[in-house]
Coordinates of C-alpha atoms in Angstrom, one line a residue:
Chain A
M518 CA 0.0 0.0 0.0
T519 CA 1.3 3.4 -0.9
D520 CA 1.7 6.1 1.7
T521 CA -0.3 8.8 0.1
F522 CA -3.4 9.4 -1.9
A523 CA -4.5 12.7 -3.5
I524 CA -8.0 14.0 -3.0
A525 CA -9.9 16.9 -4.5
L526 CA -13.0 18.8 -3.3
I527 CA -15.0 20.7 -5.8
Q528 CA -17.0 23.7 -4.8
H529 CA -19.2 25.6 -7.2
A530 CA -22.5 27.5 -7.5
C531 CA -25.6 25.9 -9.0
S532 CA -28.3 27.3 -11.1
D533 CA -31.7 25.9 -12.2
A534 CA -30.2 24.6 -15.4
L535 CA -29.1 21.0 -14.9
A536 CA -27.1 21.0 -18.2
D537 CA -25.0 24.0 -17.0
N538 CA -24.4 22.4 -13.6
L539 CA -23.4 19.1 -15.2
A540 CA -21.0 20.9 -17.5
A541 CA -19.4 22.7 -14.6
V542 CA -19.0 19.5 -12.6
E543 CA -17.5 17.6 -15.5
K544 CA -15.1 20.4 -16.3
A545 CA -14.0 20.6 -12.7
V546 CA -13.6 16.8 -12.4
R547 CA -11.4 16.8 -15.5
E548 CA -9.3 19.6 -14.1
A549 CA -8.9 17.9 -10.8
A550 CA -7.8 14.7 -12.4
A551 CA -5.4 16.6 -14.6
R552 CA -3.9 18.2 -11.5
G553 CA -3.3 14.7 -10.0
A554 CA -6.4 14.1 -7.8
Q555 CA -7.2 10.4 -7.4
V556 CA -10.4 10.7 -5.3
I557 CA -12.7 13.5 -6.2
C558 CA -15.6 14.6 -4.0
L559 CA -18.4 16.8 -5.3
Q560 CA -20.8 18.9 -3.1
E561 CA -24.2 17.8 -1.8
L562 CA -26.9 17.6 -4.6
C563 CA -24.2 18.9 -6.9
L564 CA -26.3 19.1 -10.0
N565 CA -29.2 21.0 -8.4
R566 CA -30.0 24.3 -7.0
Y567 CA -30.8 23.7 -3.3
F568 CA -34.5 23.1 -3.9
C569 CA -35.2 22.2 -0.3
S570 CA -35.6 25.9 0.5
A571 CA -39.3 25.3 -0.4
E572 CA -41.6 22.4 0.0
D573 CA -42.8 21.7 -3.6
A574 CA -43.7 18.2 -4.8
S575 CA -42.8 19.2 -8.4
F576 CA -39.1 19.0 -7.4
F577 CA -39.4 15.2 -7.0
S578 CA -39.1 15.1 -10.8
L579 CA -35.4 16.1 -10.3
A580 CA -34.6 12.7 -8.8
E581 CA -32.8 10.0 -10.6
P582 CA -32.4 6.3 -9.9
A583 CA -28.9 5.0 -9.1
D584 CA -28.9 3.1 -12.4
G585 CA -30.1 6.1 -14.4
P586 CA -28.3 8.2 -17.0
L587 CA -26.8 10.8 -14.7
V588 CA -24.9 8.3 -12.5
S589 CA -23.9 6.3 -15.6
R590 CA -22.5 9.4 -17.2
I591 CA -20.3 10.1 -14.1
Q592 CA -19.3 6.4 -14.1
R593 CA -18.0 6.8 -17.7
L594 CA -16.2 10.0 -16.7
A595 CA -14.5 8.3 -13.7
A596 CA -13.5 5.3 -15.9
E597 CA -12.1 7.6 -18.6
L598 CA -10.0 9.6 -16.1
S599 CA -9.2 6.7 -13.8
V600 CA -10.4 8.6 -10.8
V601 CA -12.7 7.7 -7.9
V602 CA -15.7 10.0 -7.7
V603 CA -18.1 10.7 -4.8
F604 CA -21.2 11.9 -6.6
P605 CA -23.9 13.3 -4.4
F606 CA -27.3 13.4 -6.1
F607 CA -31.1 13.4 -5.5
E608 CA -31.9 9.7 -5.7
R609 CA -35.3 8.1 -6.6
R610 CA -35.0 4.7 -5.0
G611 CA -38.6 3.7 -5.6
A612 CA -42.0 5.3 -5.8
G613 CA -42.2 7.6 -2.8
V614 CA -38.8 6.7 -1.5
Y615 CA -36.3 9.5 -2.3
H616 CA -32.9 10.0 -0.7
N617 CA -30.2 12.6 -0.4
S618 CA -27.5 10.2 -1.6
A619 CA -24.0 9.9 -2.8
A620 CA -22.9 7.4 -5.4
I621 CA -19.4 6.1 -4.8
I622 CA -17.8 5.3 -8.1
D623 CA -14.4 3.5 -8.4
A624 CA -11.6 4.5 -10.7
D625 CA -12.7 1.8 -13.3
G626 CA -16.2 3.3 -13.3
E627 CA -17.8 0.6 -11.2
L628 CA -20.6 1.8 -8.9
L629 CA -19.4 0.5 -5.5
G630 CA -22.6 1.6 -3.7
M631 CA -24.6 4.4 -2.2
Y632 CA -24.4 6.4 1.0
R633 CA -27.8 7.7 1.9
K634 CA -27.9 10.7 4.3
M635 CA -28.8 9.4 7.7
H636 CA -29.6 12.6 9.6
I637 CA -32.2 14.8 7.9
P638 CA -32.6 18.4 8.9
D639 CA -35.8 20.5 8.9
D640 CA -35.2 24.1 9.6
P641 CA -36.3 27.4 7.9
L642 CA -35.2 27.1 4.2
Y643 CA -33.8 23.6 4.8
Y644 CA -37.0 21.6 4.5
E645 CA -35.3 18.3 3.9
K646 CA -37.7 16.1 5.8
F647 CA -40.2 16.8 3.1
Y648 CA -38.1 15.3 0.4
F649 CA -35.7 12.8 1.9
T650 CA -36.3 9.4 3.4
P651 CA -33.5 8.9 6.0
G652 CA -30.9 6.3 5.2
D653 CA -31.4 2.8 6.4
S654 CA -30.0 1.6 9.6
D655 CA -29.8 -2.1 8.8
G656 CA -29.2 -4.4 5.9
E657 CA -26.2 -4.9 3.7
S658 CA -26.3 -1.8 1.6
S659 CA -27.3 0.8 4.2
G660 CA -26.4 3.0 7.1
Y661 CA -22.8 4.0 7.7
R662 CA -20.4 2.5 5.1
V663 CA -16.9 2.3 4.0
F664 CA -15.9 1.9 0.4
E665 CA -12.7 0.2 -0.6
T666 CA -11.8 2.2 -3.7
R667 CA -8.7 1.8 -5.8
F668 CA -6.9 4.7 -4.0
A669 CA -8.4 4.8 -0.5
K670 CA -10.9 3.4 2.0
L671 CA -13.4 6.2 2.2
G672 CA -16.5 7.0 4.2
V673 CA -19.1 9.5 3.1
L674 CA -21.5 11.4 5.3
I675 CA -23.7 14.2 4.1
C676 CA -24.1 17.7 5.5
W677 CA -26.4 17.5 8.6
D678 CA -24.6 14.2 9.5
Q679 CA -21.6 16.4 10.3
W680 CA -23.1 17.5 13.6
Y681 CA -23.2 13.9 14.9
P682 CA -20.1 12.4 16.4
E683 CA -21.7 9.0 16.3
A684 CA -21.7 9.0 12.5
A685 CA -18.1 9.9 12.3
R686 CA -17.1 7.4 14.9
I687 CA -18.9 4.4 13.4
T688 CA -17.6 5.3 9.9
S689 CA -14.1 5.4 11.4
L690 CA -14.5 2.1 13.2
L691 CA -15.5 0.6 9.8
G692 CA -11.9 1.4 8.7
A693 CA -12.2 4.6 6.7
E694 CA -9.1 6.6 6.1
I695 CA -11.0 9.7 5.2
I696 CA -14.5 10.9 5.6
F697 CA -16.0 13.1 2.9
Y698 CA -18.8 15.5 3.8
P699 CA -20.6 16.8 0.7
T700 CA -22.5 19.8 2.1
A701 CA -24.9 22.7 1.4
I702 CA -24.7 25.1 4.2
G703 CA -25.2 28.8 4.1
W704 CA -26.3 31.9 5.9
H705 CA -29.7 33.5 6.1
P706 CA -28.6 37.0 4.9
A707 CA -30.5 38.7 7.8
E708 CA -28.5 36.6 10.3
K709 CA -25.1 36.8 8.7
K710 CA -23.8 39.9 10.4
E711 CA -24.6 38.8 13.9
H712 CA -24.2 35.0 13.7
G713 CA -22.4 34.2 10.4
L714 CA -18.9 33.9 11.7
N715 CA -19.9 31.8 14.7
Q716 CA -22.0 29.5 12.5
W717 CA -19.1 29.0 10.1
S718 CA -16.8 28.4 13.0
A719 CA -19.1 25.9 14.7
W720 CA -19.4 24.0 11.3
Q721 CA -15.6 23.8 10.8
T722 CA -14.8 23.2 14.5
I723 CA -17.1 20.2 15.0
Q724 CA -15.6 18.5 11.9
R725 CA -12.1 19.2 13.1
G726 CA -13.3 17.5 16.4
H727 CA -14.3 14.4 14.5
A728 CA -10.8 14.3 12.8
I729 CA -9.2 14.5 16.2
A730 CA -11.4 12.0 18.0
N731 CA -10.9 9.5 15.3
G732 CA -7.4 10.2 14.0
I733 CA -8.9 10.5 10.5
Y734 CA -8.8 12.9 7.5
I735 CA -12.0 14.9 7.1
A736 CA -12.9 16.7 3.8
A737 CA -15.9 18.9 3.4
A738 CA -17.1 20.1 0.0
N739 CA -19.6 23.0 0.3
R740 CA -21.4 25.0 -2.3
I741 CA -21.1 28.7 -2.9
G742 CA -23.5 31.3 -4.3
Y743 CA -26.7 33.1 -3.4
E744 CA -29.9 31.2 -4.1
P745 CA -33.2 33.0 -3.8
A746 CA -36.2 31.4 -2.2
L747 CA -39.7 32.7 -2.7
G748 CA -41.0 35.0 0.1
T749 CA -37.6 35.0 1.9
D750 CA -34.3 36.6 1.5
G751 CA -32.8 33.3 0.3
I752 CA -29.6 31.5 1.3
E753 CA -26.0 32.6 0.9
F754 CA -24.0 29.4 0.7
F755 CA -20.6 30.0 2.3
G756 CA -18.2 27.6 0.5
R757 CA -15.0 27.3 2.5
S758 CA -14.5 23.7 1.6
F759 CA -11.7 22.4 3.7
V760 CA -9.5 19.4 4.6
S761 CA -8.5 18.6 8.1
D762 CA -5.6 16.3 8.9
P763 CA -6.1 13.5 11.5
F764 CA -5.1 15.8 14.4
G765 CA -7.6 18.6 13.4
Q766 CA -5.2 20.9 11.6
I767 CA -6.7 22.6 8.5
V768 CA -4.4 21.7 5.6
A769 CA -6.3 23.3 2.8
E770 CA -9.3 25.7 2.7
A771 CA -11.2 27.3 -0.1
S772 CA -12.6 30.8 -0.2
G773 CA -16.3 31.6 0.5
E774 CA -17.1 33.1 -2.9
K775 CA -15.3 31.5 -5.7
P776 CA -15.6 28.1 -7.5
E777 CA -12.5 26.2 -6.4
I778 CA -10.8 22.8 -6.5
V779 CA -9.1 22.0 -3.3
I780 CA -6.4 19.3 -3.7
V781 CA -4.6 17.6 -0.8
E782 CA -2.2 14.7 -0.5
C783 CA -3.2 12.6 2.4
S784 CA -0.7 10.4 4.2
R785 CA -1.4 7.0 5.8
R786 CA 1.9 7.3 7.6
K787 CA 0.8 10.6 9.2
M788 CA -2.5 9.1 10.2
E789 CA -0.9 6.0 11.7
G790 CA 1.7 8.1 13.6
I791 CA -1.0 10.3 15.1
R792 CA -3.0 7.3 16.2
Q793 CA 0.1 5.8 17.8
N794 CA 0.9 8.9 19.7
W795 CA -2.6 9.8 20.7
P796 CA -4.1 6.2 21.1
F797 CA -7.7 7.1 21.7
F798 CA -9.1 3.9 20.1
R799 CA -7.1 1.9 22.6
D800 CA -8.9 3.2 25.6
R801 CA -12.5 3.4 24.4
R802 CA -14.9 2.2 27.2
I803 CA -17.1 0.1 24.9
D804 CA -18.7 -1.5 28.0
S805 CA -20.1 1.9 28.9
Y806 CA -21.5 3.3 25.6
M807 CA -24.8 1.6 25.3
P808 CA -26.8 4.6 26.7
I809 CA -25.8 6.5 23.5
A810 CA -28.5 4.6 21.7
R811 CA -31.2 6.2 23.9
R812 CA -33.2 9.3 23.1
W813 CA -32.8 11.0 26.5
L814 CA -31.6 9.9 29.9
A815 CA -32.8 12.6 32.3
G816 CA -35.8 12.0 34.5
D817 CA -38.3 10.6 32.0
Y818 CA -41.9 9.9 32.9
Chain B
M22 CA -35.3 28.4 37.8
T23 CA -33.0 31.4 37.3
D24 CA -31.5 32.0 33.9
T25 CA -27.9 32.2 35.0
F26 CA -25.3 30.5 37.2
A27 CA -21.8 31.6 37.8
I28 CA -18.9 29.2 37.6
A29 CA -15.2 29.4 38.4
L30 CA -12.3 27.4 37.2
I31 CA -9.2 27.4 39.3
Q32 CA -5.8 26.8 37.7
H33 CA -2.6 26.7 39.7
A34 CA 0.8 24.9 40.0
C35 CA 1.4 22.1 42.5
S36 CA 4.4 21.2 44.5
D37 CA 5.2 18.1 46.6
A38 CA 3.9 19.8 49.7
L39 CA 0.3 18.8 50.2
A40 CA -0.2 21.6 52.8
D41 CA 0.9 24.3 50.4
N42 CA -1.3 22.9 47.6
L43 CA -4.3 22.8 50.0
A44 CA -3.7 26.3 51.2
A45 CA -3.5 27.6 47.6
V46 CA -6.7 25.7 46.7
E47 CA -8.6 27.0 49.8
K48 CA -7.5 30.6 49.2
A49 CA -8.5 30.4 45.5
V50 CA -11.9 28.9 46.4
R51 CA -12.5 31.7 48.9
E52 CA -11.5 34.3 46.3
A53 CA -13.8 32.8 43.6
A54 CA -16.7 32.7 46.0
A55 CA -16.0 36.4 47.0
R56 CA -16.1 37.2 43.3
G57 CA -19.6 35.7 42.9
A58 CA -18.8 32.2 41.7
Q59 CA -21.5 29.7 42.6
V60 CA -20.0 26.5 41.2
I61 CA -16.2 26.1 41.5
C62 CA -14.2 23.5 39.7
L63 CA -10.6 22.6 40.7
Q64 CA -8.1 20.9 38.4
E65 CA -7.4 17.2 38.2
L66 CA -5.6 15.8 41.3
C67 CA -5.6 19.3 42.5
L68 CA -3.7 18.6 45.8
N69 CA -0.9 16.6 44.2
R70 CA 2.1 17.1 42.0
Y71 CA 1.3 15.0 38.9
F72 CA 2.9 11.9 40.4
C73 CA 1.8 9.7 37.4
S74 CA 4.9 10.7 35.5
A75 CA 6.6 7.7 37.2
E76 CA 5.4 4.3 38.3
D77 CA 6.1 4.2 42.0
A78 CA 3.9 2.3 44.4
S79 CA 4.9 4.6 47.3
F80 CA 2.6 7.2 45.7
F81 CA -0.5 5.1 46.6
S82 CA 0.0 6.6 50.1
L83 CA -1.2 9.9 48.7
A84 CA -4.7 8.5 48.2
E85 CA -7.6 9.3 50.5
P86 CA -11.1 7.7 51.0
A87 CA -14.1 9.7 49.9
D88 CA -15.1 10.0 53.6
G89 CA -11.6 11.0 54.7
P90 CA -10.4 14.3 56.2
L91 CA -9.5 16.0 52.9
V92 CA -12.9 15.7 51.3
S93 CA -14.5 16.6 54.7
R94 CA -12.4 19.7 54.8
I95 CA -13.5 20.8 51.4
Q96 CA -17.1 20.0 52.3
R97 CA -16.9 22.4 55.3
L98 CA -15.4 25.1 53.1
A99 CA -18.2 24.7 50.5
A100 CA -20.8 24.9 53.3
E101 CA -19.2 28.0 54.9
L102 CA -19.1 29.8 51.5
S103 CA -22.4 28.4 50.2
V104 CA -20.7 27.3 46.9
V105 CA -20.7 24.0 45.0
V106 CA -17.3 22.5 44.6
V107 CA -16.0 19.9 42.1
F108 CA -13.0 18.6 44.0
P109 CA -10.7 16.2 42.0
F110 CA -8.5 14.0 44.2
F111 CA -6.7 10.7 44.3
E112 CA -9.3 8.3 45.8
R113 CA -8.7 5.1 47.8
R114 CA -11.9 3.3 47.4
G115 CA -10.7 0.0 48.9
A116 CA -7.5 -2.0 49.2
G117 CA -6.0 -2.1 45.7
V118 CA -8.9 -0.1 44.2
Y119 CA -7.7 3.5 43.6
H120 CA -9.4 6.0 41.3
N121 CA -8.8 9.3 39.7
S122 CA -11.9 10.9 41.1
A123 CA -13.8 14.1 41.6
A124 CA -16.0 14.6 44.7
I125 CA -19.1 16.7 43.9
I126 CA -20.0 18.8 46.9
D127 CA -23.2 20.8 47.1
A128 CA -23.5 24.3 48.5
D129 CA -24.6 23.1 51.9
G130 CA -21.5 20.8 52.1
E131 CA -23.3 17.6 51.3
L132 CA -21.2 15.1 49.3
L133 CA -23.5 14.4 46.4
G134 CA -21.3 11.7 44.9
M135 CA -18.2 10.9 43.0
Y136 CA -17.2 10.9 39.4
R137 CA -14.5 8.4 38.7
K138 CA -12.4 8.8 35.5
M139 CA -13.6 6.4 32.9
H140 CA -10.9 6.6 30.3
I141 CA -7.4 6.0 31.6
P142 CA -4.3 7.0 29.6
D143 CA -1.0 5.4 29.5
D144 CA 1.6 7.3 27.6
P145 CA 5.2 8.4 28.3
L146 CA 5.1 10.4 31.6
Y147 CA 1.3 9.8 31.9
Y148 CA 1.4 6.3 33.5
E149 CA -2.1 6.4 34.8
K150 CA -3.0 2.8 34.1
F151 CA -0.5 1.9 36.9
Y152 CA -2.4 3.9 39.5
F153 CA -6.1 4.2 38.5
T154 CA -8.8 1.6 38.3
P155 CA -11.2 2.8 35.6
G156 CA -14.6 4.1 36.7
D157 CA -17.4 1.6 36.8
S158 CA -19.7 1.2 33.9
D159 CA -22.8 -0.1 35.8
G160 CA -24.5 0.3 39.1
E161 CA -26.1 3.3 40.7
S162 CA -23.0 5.3 41.7
S163 CA -20.9 4.8 38.7
G164 CA -20.1 5.7 35.1
Y165 CA -21.2 8.9 33.6
R166 CA -23.3 11.0 36.0
V167 CA -25.1 14.2 36.4
F168 CA -25.4 16.0 39.8
E169 CA -28.3 18.2 40.7
T170 CA -26.5 20.9 42.7
R171 CA -28.1 24.0 44.2
F172 CA -27.0 26.1 41.3
A173 CA -26.8 23.8 38.3
K174 CA -27.1 20.3 36.9
L175 CA -23.5 19.5 36.2
G176 CA -21.5 16.6 34.7
V177 CA -17.9 15.9 35.4
L178 CA -15.4 14.1 33.1
I179 CA -11.7 14.0 33.8
C180 CA -8.8 14.8 31.4
W181 CA -8.4 11.9 29.0
D182 CA -12.2 11.5 29.0
Q183 CA -12.2 14.8 27.0
W184 CA -11.0 13.0 23.8
Y185 CA -14.2 10.8 23.8
P186 CA -17.3 12.2 22.2
E187 CA -19.3 9.3 23.7
A188 CA -18.6 10.5 27.3
A189 CA -19.7 14.0 26.5
R190 CA -22.8 12.8 24.7
I191 CA -24.0 10.4 27.4
T192 CA -23.4 13.1 30.1
S193 CA -25.4 15.6 28.1
L194 CA -28.3 13.1 27.6
L195 CA -28.4 12.7 31.3
G196 CA -29.4 16.3 31.5
A197 CA -26.2 18.2 32.3
E198 CA -26.2 21.9 31.7
I199 CA -22.4 22.1 31.9
I200 CA -19.6 19.6 31.7
F201 CA -16.5 20.3 33.8
Y202 CA -13.2 18.7 32.7
P203 CA -10.6 18.8 35.5
T204 CA -7.3 18.3 33.6
A205 CA -3.6 17.8 33.8
I206 CA -2.2 18.2 30.3
G207 CA 1.2 19.5 29.3
W208 CA 4.0 19.4 26.9
H209 CA 7.1 17.3 26.7
P210 CA 9.6 20.2 26.5
A211 CA 11.4 18.5 23.6
E212 CA 8.2 18.4 21.6
K213 CA 6.9 21.8 22.4
K214 CA 8.4 23.8 19.6
E215 CA 7.3 21.4 16.9
H216 CA 4.0 20.1 18.2
G217 CA 3.0 22.3 21.2
L218 CA 0.6 24.6 19.4
N219 CA -1.1 21.8 17.6
Q220 CA -1.5 19.8 20.7
W221 CA -3.0 22.6 22.6
S222 CA -5.3 23.4 19.6
A223 CA -6.5 19.8 19.4
W224 CA -7.2 19.8 23.1
Q225 CA -9.3 22.9 22.9
T226 CA -10.9 22.1 19.6
I227 CA -12.3 18.7 20.5
Q228 CA -13.9 20.1 23.6
R229 CA -15.4 22.9 21.6
G230 CA -16.8 20.2 19.4
H231 CA -18.4 18.5 22.4
A232 CA -20.0 21.9 23.3
I233 CA -21.4 22.2 19.7
A234 CA -22.6 18.6 19.3
N235 CA -24.5 18.7 22.6
G236 CA -25.4 22.4 22.9
I237 CA -23.8 22.5 26.3
Y238 CA -21.3 24.6 28.3
I239 CA -17.9 23.1 28.6
A240 CA -15.4 24.2 31.2
A241 CA -11.8 22.8 31.5
A242 CA -9.5 23.5 34.4
N243 CA -5.9 22.7 33.7
R244 CA -2.8 23.0 35.8
I245 CA 0.2 25.1 35.1
G246 CA 3.9 24.8 36.0
Y247 CA 6.9 22.7 35.2
E248 CA 7.2 19.4 37.0
P249 CA 10.4 17.4 36.8
A250 CA 10.3 13.7 36.3
L251 CA 13.4 11.5 37.0
G252 CA 15.5 10.7 33.9
T253 CA 13.3 12.8 31.6
D254 CA 12.9 16.5 30.8
G255 CA 9.6 16.6 32.7
I256 CA 6.3 18.1 31.8
E257 CA 5.3 21.7 31.2
F258 CA 1.6 21.9 32.1
F259 CA 0.0 24.4 29.8
G260 CA -2.9 25.9 31.7
R261 CA -5.2 27.8 29.4
S262 CA -8.2 26.8 31.3
F263 CA -11.3 27.9 29.3
V264 CA -15.0 28.0 29.1
S265 CA -16.9 27.3 25.8
D266 CA -20.5 28.3 25.3
P267 CA -23.0 25.8 23.9
F268 CA -22.1 26.8 20.3
G269 CA -18.4 26.3 20.7
Q270 CA -17.4 29.9 21.3
I271 CA -14.7 30.5 23.8
V272 CA -16.1 32.9 26.4
A273 CA -13.2 33.0 28.8
E274 CA -9.6 31.6 28.7
A275 CA -6.7 31.8 31.2
S276 CA -3.0 32.2 30.3
G277 CA -0.6 29.4 30.1
E278 CA 1.7 30.4 32.9
K279 CA -0.1 32.1 35.8
P280 CA -2.4 30.9 38.5
E281 CA -5.8 32.2 37.6
I282 CA -9.5 32.1 38.5
V283 CA -11.7 32.1 35.4
I284 CA -15.3 33.2 36.2
V285 CA -18.1 32.9 33.7
E286 CA -21.8 33.5 34.0
C287 CA -23.6 30.7 32.1
S288 CA -27.1 31.3 30.7
R289 CA -29.8 28.6 30.5
R290 CA -31.7 30.8 28.1
K291 CA -28.7 31.0 25.8
M292 CA -28.3 27.2 25.9
E293 CA -32.0 26.6 25.2
G294 CA -32.0 29.1 22.3
I295 CA -29.0 27.4 20.7
R296 CA -30.7 24.0 21.0
Q297 CA -33.9 25.4 19.5
N298 CA -32.0 26.9 16.5
W299 CA -29.6 24.0 16.0
P300 CA -31.8 21.1 17.0
F301 CA -29.3 18.3 16.8
F302 CA -30.9 16.2 19.6
R303 CA -34.2 16.1 17.6
D304 CA -32.6 14.2 14.7
R305 CA -30.3 11.7 16.4
R306 CA -30.6 8.3 14.6
I307 CA -30.7 6.2 17.8
D308 CA -31.7 3.2 15.8
S309 CA -28.3 3.3 14.1
Y310 CA -25.8 3.9 16.9
M311 CA -25.4 0.4 18.4
P312 CA -22.2 -0.3 16.5
I313 CA -20.5 2.4 18.6
A314 CA -20.3 -0.1 21.5
R315 CA -18.0 -2.3 19.3
R316 CA -14.2 -2.2 19.5
W317 CA -13.6 -2.3 15.7
L318 CA -15.8 -2.9 12.7
A319 CA -13.4 -3.4 9.8
G320 CA -12.6 -6.9 8.5
D321 CA -12.1 -8.8 11.7
Y322 CA -10.9 -12.4 11.8

């Protein structure tokens, strides 16, 4: 096994025009591959405007099956370029079962499987519970997963998942060397001045915390751009895609405004060295963690 | 219930002279109370030099039972000043059963119970596995706990525990409003220049992450001072005791060199507001977290 693998995060804005978004994604994937990236992660729902800012059943028509033409097209691209691609898209799994998913495509174009977002938010302008069935928590092809790709063992979690240490922990225990977080997080413009910096800081900090707790690379790809939403002042997506090393140090970070490709060389030797010097896995009290699967532990009736 | 409660963290250096350490602790507790603190947290093993830098059975003589004269003395002090005290000390629970503990003393002097460090490190100059039996993981008076004191519902975790999201999560689910982390963390002088800043940053970042994940106040009291250790270049404890609000913002932080009392007013309204706007507890996938109680999940034989 080689020491290093090179990853790329792609951050961009999205419009209503699928063809334009697809062209931008393909161009960026080609550029990332040309610059040496071996594992390329796109942002959450990377071909769509963030339609969840309204509850509108007509948007279900944007969904695609995992064996549909869009995923196939990205598979062909991955095979052509010999790169692994994490491709987040709006998945139609069956009639009335839609997911916020990522297809994990190996460097020969094989579809290794899907990660389906486990934690679904529902907040003003992030009405995801209307659209997305949560990921399964049992069965072979469901829940937290690790994918053995040609270049790295990778885990994928999506956006709201990033606030849950349990998700990062289980994905790490499954043997991931890196966790990708395709993301769509932004500011309500009216809140930005007072809370914007703190919100961005909390978002980055908790993910650095996952890197430290698990001795693992963390890489978040977030969209940019202002997207209007009827009757509101819309969302300003804040970009700042970043990579944290396994001790929580930011090793690369994009701007908040521009489309960017963030490329980082990850080192297995560095990861193993950190885990040897800060041996948190050694001392886990697995005999004491069962209460974590409870909803609440304080004075219930 | 009032909106606020005032906490104090006390950071200081320790010598071999128990009487001196005790005098410093009592003076600081009196000063913190005079300045309005209602809940006062001392640092890990606050009456001792960090003896774990060597494995020496003679140090077991430093241990005291929970109903011994030292805890009783702090109980009388708490009652006199009408303050809650988190008092970390080396506990002799029985012959051959020693713990790295904290006594939680209510504002009337009552001993509410003990927290016994669950995760025990063993690293160069931190030979804690030699001294400390890990905290229990079952039974009424053991494991992760929350204490309903006169001024706040508080949880206590100790030092190495701070690297484990599971411990912070379970303590939060138990209803804690704040988690105190009595600590003894420092630098190996030979590593400080290259790694010191990153080590301090990881220490603070992961605890800010616990604050964010759980919407809870986090308060860490760490010792200062250089302590020699035979045949080595000793440990330089880095202080920097701090309080994070429930969204991960540092609201107070001590220096790395001086004895200090850090006083912060915590707001239940602020905590509840953060949890309402970032409702992470609402969306936990408790149906999916059972694998967290496993040692490792990747390709076992």
